[in-house]
mmCIF file with all atom_site columns, C-alpha atoms in Angstrom:
data_model
loop_
_atom_site.group_PDB
_atom_site.id
_atom_site.type_symbol
_atom_site.label_atom_id
_atom_site.label_alt_id
_atom_site.label_comp_id
_atom_site.label_asym_id
_atom_site.label_entity_id
_atom_site.label_seq_id
_atom_site.pdbx_PDB_ins_code
_atom_site.Cartn_x
_atom_site.Cartn_y
_atom_site.Cartn_z
_atom_site.occupancy
_atom_site.B_iso_or_equiv
_atom_site.pdbx_formal_charge
_atom_site.auth_seq_id
_atom_site.auth_comp_id
_atom_site.auth_asym_id
_atom_site.auth_atom_id
_atom_site.pdbx_PDB_model_num
ATOM 1   C CA . MET C 1 1   ? -0.045  -0.118 -0.169 1.00 72.00 ? 27  MET C CA 1
ATOM 2   C CA . LYS C 1 2   ? 1.348   3.217  -1.215 1.00 91.00 ? 28  LYS C CA 1
ATOM 3   C CA . ILE C 1 3   ? -1.012  5.642  0.075  1.00 96.00 ? 29  ILE C CA 1
ATOM 4   C CA . ALA C 1 4   ? -3.376  6.368  2.824  1.00 97.00 ? 30  ALA C CA 1
ATOM 5   C CA . ILE C 1 5   ? -6.087  8.691  2.443  1.00 98.00 ? 31  ILE C CA 1
ATOM 6   C CA . PHE C 1 6   ? -8.044  10.070 5.696  1.00 98.00 ? 32  PHE C CA 1
ATOM 7   C CA . ASP C 1 7   ? -11.387 11.830 5.993  1.00 98.00 ? 33  ASP C CA 1
ATOM 8   C CA . LEU C 1 8   ? -10.898 14.476 8.433  1.00 98.00 ? 34  LEU C CA 1
ATOM 9   C CA . ASP C 1 9   ? -14.226 15.283 10.607 1.00 98.00 ? 35  ASP C CA 1
ATOM 10  C CA . GLY C 1 10  ? -15.228 12.057 12.393 1.00 97.00 ? 36  GLY C CA 1
ATOM 11  C CA . THR C 1 11  ? -12.108 10.189 11.484 1.00 98.00 ? 37  THR C CA 1
ATOM 12  C CA . LEU C 1 12  ? -8.967  12.263 12.525 1.00 98.00 ? 38  LEU C CA 1
ATOM 13  C CA . LEU C 1 13  ? -10.534 14.818 14.695 1.00 98.00 ? 39  LEU C CA 1
ATOM 14  C CA . ASN C 1 14  ? -13.887 14.974 16.499 1.00 98.00 ? 40  ASN C CA 1
ATOM 15  C CA . THR C 1 15  ? -14.948 18.309 15.502 1.00 98.00 ? 41  THR C CA 1
ATOM 16  C CA . ILE C 1 16  ? -18.875 17.974 16.131 1.00 97.00 ? 42  ILE C CA 1
ATOM 17  C CA . ALA C 1 17  ? -18.650 20.342 19.369 1.00 97.00 ? 43  ALA C CA 1
ATOM 18  C CA . ASP C 1 18  ? -17.497 22.957 17.280 1.00 97.00 ? 44  ASP C CA 1
ATOM 19  C CA . LEU C 1 19  ? -19.344 22.511 14.117 1.00 97.00 ? 45  LEU C CA 1
ATOM 20  C CA . ALA C 1 20  ? -22.698 22.520 16.514 1.00 97.00 ? 46  ALA C CA 1
ATOM 21  C CA . SER C 1 21  ? -21.681 25.651 18.054 1.00 97.00 ? 47  SER C CA 1
ATOM 22  C CA . ALA C 1 22  ? -21.176 27.514 14.657 1.00 97.00 ? 48  ALA C CA 1
ATOM 23  C CA . ALA C 1 23  ? -24.443 26.355 13.166 1.00 97.00 ? 49  ALA C CA 1
ATOM 24  C CA . ASN C 1 24  ? -26.518 27.437 16.450 1.00 97.00 ? 50  ASN C CA 1
ATOM 25  C CA . HIS C 1 25  ? -24.716 30.549 16.453 1.00 97.00 ? 51  HIS C CA 1
ATOM 26  C CA . ALA C 1 26  ? -25.795 31.187 12.704 1.00 97.00 ? 52  ALA C CA 1
ATOM 27  C CA . LEU C 1 27  ? -29.317 29.708 13.538 1.00 96.00 ? 53  LEU C CA 1
ATOM 28  C CA . GLU C 1 28  ? -29.774 32.182 16.788 1.00 96.00 ? 54  GLU C CA 1
ATOM 29  C CA . ALA C 1 29  ? -28.368 35.004 14.490 1.00 95.00 ? 55  ALA C CA 1
ATOM 30  C CA . LEU C 1 30  ? -31.070 34.776 12.020 1.00 95.00 ? 56  LEU C CA 1
ATOM 31  C CA . GLY C 1 31  ? -33.675 33.928 14.621 1.00 95.00 ? 57  GLY C CA 1
ATOM 32  C CA . PHE C 1 32  ? -34.331 30.176 14.497 1.00 96.00 ? 58  PHE C CA 1
ATOM 33  C CA . PRO C 1 33  ? -34.073 27.659 17.468 1.00 96.00 ? 59  PRO C CA 1
ATOM 34  C CA . ARG C 1 34  ? -31.138 25.886 18.355 1.00 96.00 ? 60  ARG C CA 1
ATOM 35  C CA . ARG C 1 35  ? -30.087 22.390 17.457 1.00 96.00 ? 61  ARG C CA 1
ATOM 36  C CA . ALA C 1 36  ? -28.964 19.667 19.743 1.00 95.00 ? 62  ALA C CA 1
ATOM 37  C CA . GLU C 1 37  ? -25.134 18.324 19.329 1.00 94.00 ? 63  GLU C CA 1
ATOM 38  C CA . GLU C 1 38  ? -26.928 14.814 18.488 1.00 93.00 ? 64  GLU C CA 1
ATOM 39  C CA . GLU C 1 39  ? -28.962 16.398 15.779 1.00 93.00 ? 65  GLU C CA 1
ATOM 40  C CA . CYS C 1 40  ? -25.870 18.007 14.182 1.00 94.00 ? 66  CYS C CA 1
ATOM 41  C CA . ILE C 1 41  ? -24.227 14.954 13.992 1.00 94.00 ? 67  ILE C CA 1
ATOM 42  C CA . GLN C 1 42  ? -26.734 13.567 11.414 1.00 91.00 ? 68  GLN C CA 1
ATOM 43  C CA . PHE C 1 43  ? -26.394 16.954 9.492  1.00 93.00 ? 69  PHE C CA 1
ATOM 44  C CA . VAL C 1 44  ? -22.928 16.635 8.671  1.00 94.00 ? 70  VAL C CA 1
ATOM 45  C CA . GLY C 1 45  ? -21.036 14.809 6.044  1.00 90.00 ? 71  GLY C CA 1
ATOM 46  C CA . ASN C 1 46  ? -21.470 16.726 2.911  1.00 91.00 ? 72  ASN C CA 1
ATOM 47  C CA . GLY C 1 47  ? -20.008 20.073 3.501  1.00 92.00 ? 73  GLY C CA 1
ATOM 48  C CA . VAL C 1 48  ? -20.979 23.352 5.235  1.00 92.00 ? 74  VAL C CA 1
ATOM 49  C CA . THR C 1 49  ? -23.921 24.182 2.728  1.00 93.00 ? 75  THR C CA 1
ATOM 50  C CA . LYS C 1 50  ? -25.741 21.080 3.276  1.00 92.00 ? 76  LYS C CA 1
ATOM 51  C CA . LEU C 1 51  ? -25.161 20.930 7.189  1.00 94.00 ? 77  LEU C CA 1
ATOM 52  C CA . LEU C 1 52  ? -26.691 24.629 7.374  1.00 94.00 ? 78  LEU C CA 1
ATOM 53  C CA . GLU C 1 53  ? -29.211 23.483 5.133  1.00 94.00 ? 79  GLU C CA 1
ATOM 54  C CA . ARG C 1 54  ? -30.373 20.430 7.172  1.00 95.00 ? 80  ARG C CA 1
ATOM 55  C CA . ALA C 1 55  ? -30.257 22.928 10.369 1.00 95.00 ? 81  ALA C CA 1
ATOM 56  C CA . LEU C 1 56  ? -32.563 25.014 9.437  1.00 95.00 ? 82  LEU C CA 1
ATOM 57  C CA . PRO C 1 57  ? -36.441 24.355 10.126 1.00 94.00 ? 83  PRO C CA 1
ATOM 58  C CA . GLU C 1 58  ? -38.729 23.253 7.604  1.00 92.00 ? 84  GLU C CA 1
ATOM 59  C CA . GLY C 1 59  ? -40.320 26.089 5.477  1.00 91.00 ? 85  GLY C CA 1
ATOM 60  C CA . SER C 1 60  ? -37.094 28.225 5.995  1.00 93.00 ? 86  SER C CA 1
ATOM 61  C CA . LYS C 1 61  ? -34.666 26.231 3.632  1.00 93.00 ? 87  LYS C CA 1
ATOM 62  C CA . THR C 1 62  ? -34.517 28.675 1.150  1.00 93.00 ? 88  THR C CA 1
ATOM 63  C CA . PRO C 1 63  ? -30.925 29.833 -0.853 1.00 93.00 ? 89  PRO C CA 1
ATOM 64  C CA . GLY C 1 64  ? -31.290 33.272 0.592  1.00 94.00 ? 90  GLY C CA 1
ATOM 65  C CA . GLN C 1 65  ? -31.676 31.845 4.134  1.00 94.00 ? 91  GLN C CA 1
ATOM 66  C CA . VAL C 1 66  ? -28.680 29.256 3.806  1.00 94.00 ? 92  VAL C CA 1
ATOM 67  C CA . GLU C 1 67  ? -26.701 31.871 2.192  1.00 95.00 ? 93  GLU C CA 1
ATOM 68  C CA . ARG C 1 68  ? -27.206 34.079 5.368  1.00 95.00 ? 94  ARG C CA 1
ATOM 69  C CA . MET C 1 69  ? -26.498 31.310 7.441  1.00 95.00 ? 95  MET C CA 1
ATOM 70  C CA . ARG C 1 70  ? -22.979 30.527 5.549  1.00 95.00 ? 96  ARG C CA 1
ATOM 71  C CA . GLU C 1 71  ? -21.771 34.089 6.383  1.00 96.00 ? 97  GLU C CA 1
ATOM 72  C CA . GLU C 1 72  ? -22.621 33.974 10.088 1.00 96.00 ? 98  GLU C CA 1
ATOM 73  C CA . PHE C 1 73  ? -21.254 30.097 10.168 1.00 96.00 ? 99  PHE C CA 1
ATOM 74  C CA . PHE C 1 74  ? -17.853 31.268 8.456  1.00 96.00 ? 100 PHE C CA 1
ATOM 75  C CA . LYS C 1 75  ? -17.525 34.243 10.627 1.00 96.00 ? 101 LYS C CA 1
ATOM 76  C CA . TYR C 1 76  ? -17.855 32.359 13.747 1.00 98.00 ? 102 TYR C CA 1
ATOM 77  C CA . TYR C 1 77  ? -16.232 28.877 13.076 1.00 97.00 ? 103 TYR C CA 1
ATOM 78  C CA . ASP C 1 78  ? -13.191 30.628 11.692 1.00 97.00 ? 104 ASP C CA 1
ATOM 79  C CA . GLU C 1 79  ? -12.573 32.109 15.146 1.00 97.00 ? 105 GLU C CA 1
ATOM 80  C CA . HIS C 1 80  ? -13.585 28.806 16.963 1.00 97.00 ? 106 HIS C CA 1
ATOM 81  C CA . LEU C 1 81  ? -12.159 26.090 14.846 1.00 97.00 ? 107 LEU C CA 1
ATOM 82  C CA . TRP C 1 82  ? -10.420 24.041 17.824 1.00 97.00 ? 108 TRP C CA 1
ATOM 83  C CA . ASP C 1 83  ? -12.306 25.143 21.041 1.00 98.00 ? 109 ASP C CA 1
ATOM 84  C CA . ALA C 1 84  ? -13.608 21.773 21.780 1.00 98.00 ? 110 ALA C CA 1
ATOM 85  C CA . THR C 1 85  ? -12.018 19.866 18.755 1.00 98.00 ? 111 THR C CA 1
ATOM 86  C CA . PHE C 1 86  ? -9.641  16.978 19.539 1.00 98.00 ? 112 PHE C CA 1
ATOM 87  C CA . VAL C 1 87  ? -7.796  14.089 17.972 1.00 98.00 ? 113 VAL C CA 1
ATOM 88  C CA . TYR C 1 88  ? -9.453  10.866 18.142 1.00 98.00 ? 114 TYR C CA 1
ATOM 89  C CA . PRO C 1 89  ? -7.226  8.465  20.598 1.00 97.00 ? 115 PRO C CA 1
ATOM 90  C CA . GLY C 1 90  ? -4.645  6.589  18.919 1.00 97.00 ? 116 GLY C CA 1
ATOM 91  C CA . MET C 1 91  ? -4.852  8.383  15.626 1.00 98.00 ? 117 MET C CA 1
ATOM 92  C CA . THR C 1 92  ? -1.583  10.675 16.002 1.00 98.00 ? 118 THR C CA 1
ATOM 93  C CA . GLU C 1 93  ? 0.247   7.488  16.702 1.00 97.00 ? 119 GLU C CA 1
ATOM 94  C CA . LEU C 1 94  ? -1.211  5.906  13.701 1.00 98.00 ? 120 LEU C CA 1
ATOM 95  C CA . LEU C 1 95  ? -0.137  8.626  11.344 1.00 98.00 ? 121 LEU C CA 1
ATOM 96  C CA . ASP C 1 96  ? 3.503   8.605  12.813 1.00 98.00 ? 122 ASP C CA 1
ATOM 97  C CA . ALA C 1 97  ? 4.022   4.961  12.352 1.00 97.00 ? 123 ALA C CA 1
ATOM 98  C CA . LEU C 1 98  ? 2.456   5.232  8.867  1.00 97.00 ? 124 LEU C CA 1
ATOM 99  C CA . GLN C 1 99  ? 4.884   7.927  8.099  1.00 97.00 ? 125 GLN C CA 1
ATOM 100 C CA . ALA C 1 100 ? 7.867   6.058  9.478  1.00 97.00 ? 126 ALA C CA 1
ATOM 101 C CA . ARG C 1 101 ? 6.932   3.190  7.316  1.00 96.00 ? 127 ARG C CA 1
ATOM 102 C CA . GLY C 1 102 ? 7.157   5.420  4.141  1.00 96.00 ? 128 GLY C CA 1
ATOM 103 C CA . VAL C 1 103 ? 3.153   5.345  3.364  1.00 97.00 ? 129 VAL C CA 1
ATOM 104 C CA . MET C 1 104 ? 2.246   8.485  1.748  1.00 97.00 ? 130 MET C CA 1
ATOM 105 C CA . LEU C 1 105 ? -0.463  10.056 3.923  1.00 98.00 ? 131 LEU C CA 1
ATOM 106 C CA . ALA C 1 106 ? -3.272  12.653 2.576  1.00 98.00 ? 132 ALA C CA 1
ATOM 107 C CA . VAL C 1 107 ? -6.453  14.182 3.659  1.00 98.00 ? 133 VAL C CA 1
ATOM 108 C CA . ALA C 1 108 ? -9.573  14.398 1.813  1.00 98.00 ? 134 ALA C CA 1
ATOM 109 C CA . SER C 1 109 ? -12.300 16.455 3.219  1.00 97.00 ? 135 SER C CA 1
ATOM 110 C CA . ASN C 1 110 ? -15.926 18.043 2.669  1.00 96.00 ? 136 ASN C CA 1
ATOM 111 C CA . LYS C 1 111 ? -15.013 20.765 4.988  1.00 96.00 ? 137 LYS C CA 1
ATOM 112 C CA . TYR C 1 112 ? -13.572 23.987 3.029  1.00 95.00 ? 138 TYR C CA 1
ATOM 113 C CA . GLN C 1 113 ? -10.344 24.118 2.383  1.00 97.00 ? 139 GLN C CA 1
ATOM 114 C CA . SER C 1 114 ? -8.692  27.187 4.604  1.00 97.00 ? 140 SER C CA 1
ATOM 115 C CA . ALA C 1 115 ? -10.431 25.384 7.755  1.00 97.00 ? 141 ALA C CA 1
ATOM 116 C CA . THR C 1 116 ? -9.277  21.858 6.649  1.00 98.00 ? 142 THR C CA 1
ATOM 117 C CA . GLU C 1 117 ? -5.807  22.968 6.248  1.00 98.00 ? 143 GLU C CA 1
ATOM 118 C CA . ARG C 1 118 ? -5.818  24.840 9.479  1.00 98.00 ? 144 ARG C CA 1
ATOM 119 C CA . LEU C 1 119 ? -6.906  22.220 11.520 1.00 98.00 ? 145 LEU C CA 1
ATOM 120 C CA . VAL C 1 120 ? -4.647  19.625 9.867  1.00 98.00 ? 146 VAL C CA 1
ATOM 121 C CA . LYS C 1 121 ? -1.503  21.877 10.704 1.00 98.00 ? 147 LYS C CA 1
ATOM 122 C CA . HIS C 1 122 ? -2.611  22.658 14.284 1.00 98.00 ? 148 HIS C CA 1
ATOM 123 C CA . PHE C 1 123 ? -3.266  19.121 15.162 1.00 98.00 ? 149 PHE C CA 1
ATOM 124 C CA . PHE C 1 124 ? -0.692  17.195 13.210 1.00 98.00 ? 150 PHE C CA 1
ATOM 125 C CA . PRO C 1 125 ? 2.363   19.387 12.688 1.00 98.00 ? 151 PRO C CA 1
ATOM 126 C CA . GLN C 1 126 ? 4.834   16.663 12.645 1.00 98.00 ? 152 GLN C CA 1
ATOM 127 C CA . ILE C 1 127 ? 3.064   14.793 9.741  1.00 98.00 ? 153 ILE C CA 1
ATOM 128 C CA . GLN C 1 128 ? 4.171   15.516 6.107  1.00 98.00 ? 154 GLN C CA 1
ATOM 129 C CA . PHE C 1 129 ? 1.200   15.161 4.249  1.00 98.00 ? 155 PHE C CA 1
ATOM 130 C CA . LEU C 1 130 ? 1.411   14.558 0.415  1.00 97.00 ? 156 LEU C CA 1
ATOM 131 C CA . ASP C 1 131 ? -1.493  16.715 0.366  1.00 97.00 ? 157 ASP C CA 1
ATOM 132 C CA . VAL C 1 132 ? -4.558  18.100 2.278  1.00 98.00 ? 158 VAL C CA 1
ATOM 133 C CA . LEU C 1 133 ? -7.614  18.725 0.346  1.00 98.00 ? 159 LEU C CA 1
ATOM 134 C CA . GLY C 1 134 ? -10.923 20.057 1.395  1.00 97.00 ? 160 GLY C CA 1
ATOM 135 C CA . GLN C 1 135 ? -13.806 21.894 -0.277 1.00 94.00 ? 161 GLN C CA 1
ATOM 136 C CA . ARG C 1 136 ? -12.880 24.074 -3.129 1.00 94.00 ? 162 ARG C CA 1
ATOM 137 C CA . ASP C 1 137 ? -14.556 26.170 -5.503 1.00 92.00 ? 163 ASP C CA 1
ATOM 138 C CA . GLY C 1 138 ? -15.484 24.132 -8.808 1.00 91.00 ? 164 GLY C CA 1
ATOM 139 C CA . VAL C 1 139 ? -14.601 20.907 -7.517 1.00 91.00 ? 165 VAL C CA 1
ATOM 140 C CA . PRO C 1 140 ? -17.754 18.462 -6.482 1.00 94.00 ? 166 PRO C CA 1
ATOM 141 C CA . VAL C 1 141 ? -17.826 17.337 -3.161 1.00 94.00 ? 167 VAL C CA 1
ATOM 142 C CA . LYS C 1 142 ? -17.672 13.746 -1.745 1.00 96.00 ? 168 LYS C CA 1
ATOM 143 C CA . PRO C 1 143 ? -18.874 11.183 -2.673 1.00 97.00 ? 169 PRO C CA 1
ATOM 144 C CA . ASP C 1 144 ? -17.968 12.428 -6.101 1.00 97.00 ? 170 ASP C CA 1
ATOM 145 C CA . PRO C 1 145 ? -14.511 10.503 -6.662 1.00 97.00 ? 171 PRO C CA 1
ATOM 146 C CA . ASP C 1 146 ? -12.557 13.529 -8.219 1.00 97.00 ? 172 ASP C CA 1
ATOM 147 C CA . ILE C 1 147 ? -10.973 14.389 -4.758 1.00 97.00 ? 173 ILE C CA 1
ATOM 148 C CA . VAL C 1 148 ? -9.419  10.712 -4.626 1.00 97.00 ? 174 VAL C CA 1
ATOM 149 C CA . TYR C 1 149 ? -8.270  10.906 -8.355 1.00 97.00 ? 175 TYR C CA 1
ATOM 150 C CA . GLU C 1 150 ? -6.509  14.313 -7.598 1.00 96.00 ? 176 GLU C CA 1
ATOM 151 C CA . LEU C 1 151 ? -4.760  12.541 -4.711 1.00 97.00 ? 177 LEU C CA 1
ATOM 152 C CA . LEU C 1 152 ? -3.720  9.561  -6.868 1.00 96.00 ? 178 LEU C CA 1
ATOM 153 C CA . LEU C 1 153 ? -2.607  11.805 -9.549 1.00 95.00 ? 179 LEU C CA 1
ATOM 154 C CA . SER C 1 154 ? -0.470  13.705 -7.019 1.00 94.00 ? 180 SER C CA 1
ATOM 155 C CA . ALA C 1 155 ? 1.191   10.468 -5.428 1.00 95.00 ? 181 ALA C CA 1
ATOM 156 C CA . GLY C 1 156 ? 1.632   8.786  -8.805 1.00 94.00 ? 182 GLY C CA 1
ATOM 157 C CA . ALA C 1 157 ? -0.433  5.919  -7.519 1.00 94.00 ? 183 ALA C CA 1
ATOM 158 C CA . LYS C 1 158 ? -2.674  3.402  -8.785 1.00 95.00 ? 184 LYS C CA 1
ATOM 159 C CA . LYS C 1 159 ? -6.135  2.409  -7.263 1.00 96.00 ? 185 LYS C CA 1
ATOM 160 C CA . GLU C 1 160 ? -4.821  -0.594 -6.001 1.00 96.00 ? 186 GLU C CA 1
ATOM 161 C CA . ASP C 1 161 ? -2.092  1.207  -3.926 1.00 96.00 ? 187 ASP C CA 1
ATOM 162 C CA . VAL C 1 162 ? -4.648  3.114  -1.894 1.00 96.00 ? 188 VAL C CA 1
ATOM 163 C CA . LEU C 1 163 ? -6.543  2.587  1.385  1.00 97.00 ? 189 LEU C CA 1
ATOM 164 C CA . TYR C 1 164 ? -9.411  5.246  2.044  1.00 98.00 ? 190 TYR C CA 1
ATOM 165 C CA . VAL C 1 165 ? -10.157 5.565  5.710  1.00 98.00 ? 191 VAL C CA 1
ATOM 166 C CA . GLY C 1 166 ? -13.427 7.225  6.610  1.00 98.00 ? 192 GLY C CA 1
ATOM 167 C CA . ASP C 1 167 ? -16.329 7.322  9.111  1.00 98.00 ? 193 ASP C CA 1
ATOM 168 C CA . SER C 1 168 ? -19.426 8.164  7.151  1.00 96.00 ? 194 SER C CA 1
ATOM 169 C CA . ASP C 1 169 ? -21.726 6.732  4.517  1.00 96.00 ? 195 ASP C CA 1
ATOM 170 C CA . VAL C 1 170 ? -20.304 9.763  2.320  1.00 96.00 ? 196 VAL C CA 1
ATOM 171 C CA . ASP C 1 171 ? -17.030 8.037  2.785  1.00 98.00 ? 197 ASP C CA 1
ATOM 172 C CA . MET C 1 172 ? -17.828 4.690  1.855  1.00 97.00 ? 198 MET C CA 1
ATOM 173 C CA . GLN C 1 173 ? -19.725 5.702  -1.271 1.00 97.00 ? 199 GLN C CA 1
ATOM 174 C CA . THR C 1 174 ? -16.560 7.971  -2.167 1.00 98.00 ? 200 THR C CA 1
ATOM 175 C CA . ALA C 1 175 ? -14.348 5.072  -1.926 1.00 98.00 ? 201 ALA C CA 1
ATOM 176 C CA . LYS C 1 176 ? -16.644 2.600  -3.838 1.00 97.00 ? 202 LYS C CA 1
ATOM 177 C CA . ASN C 1 177 ? -17.089 5.544  -6.519 1.00 98.00 ? 203 ASN C CA 1
ATOM 178 C CA . ALA C 1 178 ? -13.321 5.769  -6.918 1.00 98.00 ? 204 ALA C CA 1
ATOM 179 C CA . GLY C 1 179 ? -12.736 2.183  -7.048 1.00 97.00 ? 205 GLY C CA 1
ATOM 180 C CA . VAL C 1 180 ? -10.446 2.079  -4.018 1.00 98.00 ? 206 VAL C CA 1
ATOM 181 C CA . ARG C 1 181 ? -10.309 -0.172 -1.046 1.00 97.00 ? 207 ARG C CA 1
ATOM 182 C CA . VAL C 1 182 ? -11.957 1.377  1.919  1.00 98.00 ? 208 VAL C CA 1
ATOM 183 C CA . CYS C 1 183 ? -11.568 0.888  5.833  1.00 98.00 ? 209 CYS C CA 1
ATOM 184 C CA . ALA C 1 184 ? -14.537 2.058  8.039  1.00 98.00 ? 210 ALA C CA 1
ATOM 185 C CA . VAL C 1 185 ? -13.847 3.418  11.396 1.00 98.00 ? 211 VAL C CA 1
ATOM 186 C CA . THR C 1 186 ? -16.586 3.092  14.212 1.00 98.00 ? 212 THR C CA 1
ATOM 187 C CA . TRP C 1 187 ? -15.391 6.044  16.435 1.00 97.00 ? 213 TRP C CA 1
ATOM 188 C CA . GLY C 1 188 ? -16.756 8.881  14.317 1.00 97.00 ? 214 GLY C CA 1
ATOM 189 C CA . PHE C 1 189 ? -20.263 10.167 13.462 1.00 96.00 ? 215 PHE C CA 1
ATOM 190 C CA . ARG C 1 190 ? -22.003 7.108  12.186 1.00 95.00 ? 216 ARG C CA 1
ATOM 191 C CA . THR C 1 191 ? -23.148 3.794  13.806 1.00 95.00 ? 217 THR C CA 1
ATOM 192 C CA . ARG C 1 192 ? -21.423 0.295  12.805 1.00 96.00 ? 218 ARG C CA 1
ATOM 193 C CA . GLU C 1 193 ? -24.724 -0.889 11.572 1.00 96.00 ? 219 GLU C CA 1
ATOM 194 C CA . LEU C 1 194 ? -24.899 2.025  8.957  1.00 95.00 ? 220 LEU C CA 1
ATOM 195 C CA . LEU C 1 195 ? -21.455 1.445  7.873  1.00 97.00 ? 221 LEU C CA 1
ATOM 196 C CA . GLU C 1 196 ? -21.895 -2.396 7.580  1.00 97.00 ? 222 GLU C CA 1
ATOM 197 C CA . THR C 1 197 ? -24.529 -1.589 4.686  1.00 97.00 ? 223 THR C CA 1
ATOM 198 C CA . PHE C 1 198 ? -21.993 -0.474 2.527  1.00 96.00 ? 224 PHE C CA 1
ATOM 199 C CA . HIS C 1 199 ? -19.792 -3.533 2.901  1.00 97.00 ? 225 HIS C CA 1
ATOM 200 C CA . PRO C 1 200 ? -16.455 -1.817 3.484  1.00 98.00 ? 226 PRO C CA 1
ATOM 201 C CA . ASP C 1 201 ? -13.383 -3.939 2.815  1.00 97.00 ? 227 ASP C CA 1
ATOM 202 C CA . PHE C 1 202 ? -12.363 -3.374 6.391  1.00 97.00 ? 228 PHE C CA 1
ATOM 203 C CA . ILE C 1 203 ? -14.079 -2.065 9.406  1.00 97.00 ? 229 ILE C CA 1
ATOM 204 C CA . THR C 1 204 ? -12.421 -1.378 12.784 1.00 97.00 ? 230 THR C CA 1
ATOM 205 C CA . ASP C 1 205 ? -12.977 0.192  16.413 1.00 97.00 ? 231 ASP C CA 1
ATOM 206 C CA . ASN C 1 206 ? -8.911  0.472  17.033 1.00 96.00 ? 232 ASN C CA 1
ATOM 207 C CA . PRO C 1 207 ? -6.807  2.938  14.783 1.00 97.00 ? 233 PRO C CA 1
ATOM 208 C CA . GLN C 1 208 ? -3.973  0.358  15.214 1.00 94.00 ? 234 GLN C CA 1
ATOM 209 C CA . ASP C 1 209 ? -5.454  -2.327 13.302 1.00 95.00 ? 235 ASP C CA 1
ATOM 210 C CA . ILE C 1 210 ? -4.983  0.076  10.215 1.00 95.00 ? 236 ILE C CA 1
ATOM 211 C CA . LEU C 1 211 ? -1.347  -0.827 10.390 1.00 92.00 ? 237 LEU C CA 1
ATOM 212 C CA . THR C 1 212 ? -2.098  -4.234 9.584  1.00 88.00 ? 238 THR C CA 1
ATOM 213 C CA . MET C 1 213 ? -4.208  -3.269 6.705  1.00 86.00 ? 239 MET C CA 1
ATOM 214 C CA . ILE C 1 214 ? -1.185  -1.393 5.175  1.00 82.00 ? 240 ILE C CA 1
#
């Protein structure tokens, strides 16, 4: 295995508290009721726009309201990126071990690019990632496979050289669409039962298991 591609939110980092805080800030700024953190877990995975659209009450999900929500969300989240965010236990050690073995590492996220870069740099300064890719204008979000293809091109790797690691239905579908092997992790934002319905190549409760897969 030449390259391991990691999702960010729910895979490397538990970001849900800060995402929920930013979404609730935006809701309150527009006069809407707050959402519980447990609700927000179900809203994430497809990027900020979908998160905010899902958080809005029924009957208020207009393009104009979503755009106003985005403005409030970005303003708040950019200042509170890691107030309550933390690395999942064992993930730093896993990345260190993979890097020591010469495995190329990359991040593929539906979080917007600037936040993706800042979070990775803040929490994993010792890791030399091949690339850190988030949501960018003109690039389709996961589960579109383009982000995986972009990383394969950067790595000079083939599909069979890749292990994609993620925690959500979006990640499982991304890997399937890209034609690469996938490891589902159970410590993130989706249940094992849901992940199993996608029939991933591997499923694990322990980051160290990923070493044996690679």
